[in-house]
Amino acid sequence: QGPGMESLPEAVLLRILASLPAGDLVLVCRLVCCQWKNLVDGAALWILKCQQEGLTRAESEEDAENWQNFYFLSKKRKNLIKNPCGEEDLEHWGEVENGGDGWKVEELPGDFGKEFPSEEVHKYFVTSYEWCRKAQVIDLRAEGYWEELMDTTQPKITVRDWYAGRRDAGCLYELCVKLLSEHEDVLAEYKSDTVTIPQDNDGSWTEISHTFSSYGPGVRFVRFEHGGQDTLFWKGWYGVRVTNSSVTVEP
């Protein structure tokens, strides 16, 4: 029997390991021997994987951060809000409060409205003449963000939403996002002011965003809630319009 993989130069072994799926490296290859464990736990392998897959990071972050976590977070980075633009009607939105005539989905730009800044967005949710609210709870573990990562690295969690009024009606808008523990205790919270859009507005879309960081250990869920109403109490759907909501865990 010839020499085994243990006789390979480390640089060659690194290249071989870097070609394997990340999950296999962590769950299988780490357990093979001390040398493989050290390689999987070290920065060089993950720097190589990041280079191969075009994942780059700011120069200032090169030293301090954990490259393995950076790799996983970059690969996973996606909007965790499901059905953010109403393409599936109200699917995935729970705890719905349907004041007035309730929530409705309309095609952009809508009556007395403006096109959205991104061509990929085609629809929006619109509120009525009493408060309409809807929420989504994101299970971070189910989305692949493991407990140690959330507790130790505490990656930034960025929340964004877009809102607009119609030019012929005034309206109100609110956003409230909570980071929750396993038992749904509130560990951090962001609540916007109540935004008032006057009746003679220009119908343009406004982005609101907030980034949670250094929020402490224990975060397991993100609860995103937004809503609004019109200020004229007109029957139908003259309240605030919302679309393209997002929650992302940042690398």
Short mmCIF file of C-alpha atoms in Angstrom, two decimals, residues 25-26 29 38 49 58 65 112 124 131 139 146 150 158 164 179 195 206 213-214 222 232 243:
data_model
loop_
_atom_site.label_atom_id
_atom_site.label_comp_id
_atom_site.label_asym_id
_atom_site.label_seq_id
_atom_site.Cartn_x
_atom_site.Cartn_y
_atom_site.Cartn_z
CA LEU A 25 -15.93 19.78 5.61
CA VAL A 26 -17.51 20.74 8.93
CA CYS A 29 -13.76 15.96 7.25
CA ASN A 38 -6.96 21.93 12.31
CA LYS A 49 -12.95 28.74 -0.62
CA ALA A 58 -13.68 44.70 3.19
CA GLU A 65 -13.35 37.94 11.62
CA PHE A 112 -52.16 57.85 -8.25
CA TYR A 124 -47.48 45.85 -3.39
CA TRP A 131 -55.31 49.91 10.95
CA ASP A 139 -37.01 30.87 12.60
CA TRP A 146 -26.92 27.75 14.12
CA MET A 150 -25.96 33.64 16.63
CA THR A 158 -30.55 44.14 8.59
CA ALA A 164 -45.57 54.90 -0.29
CA LEU A 179 -35.38 39.77 17.97
CA VAL A 195 -44.81 58.06 9.61
CA THR A 206 -39.38 55.54 0.61
CA SER A 213 -25.74 44.39 16.04
CA SER A 214 -24.19 43.35 19.39
CA VAL A 222 -36.97 37.63 14.08
CA LEU A 232 -59.28 60.18 5.33
CA THR A 243 -43.57 46.11 -0.62
#
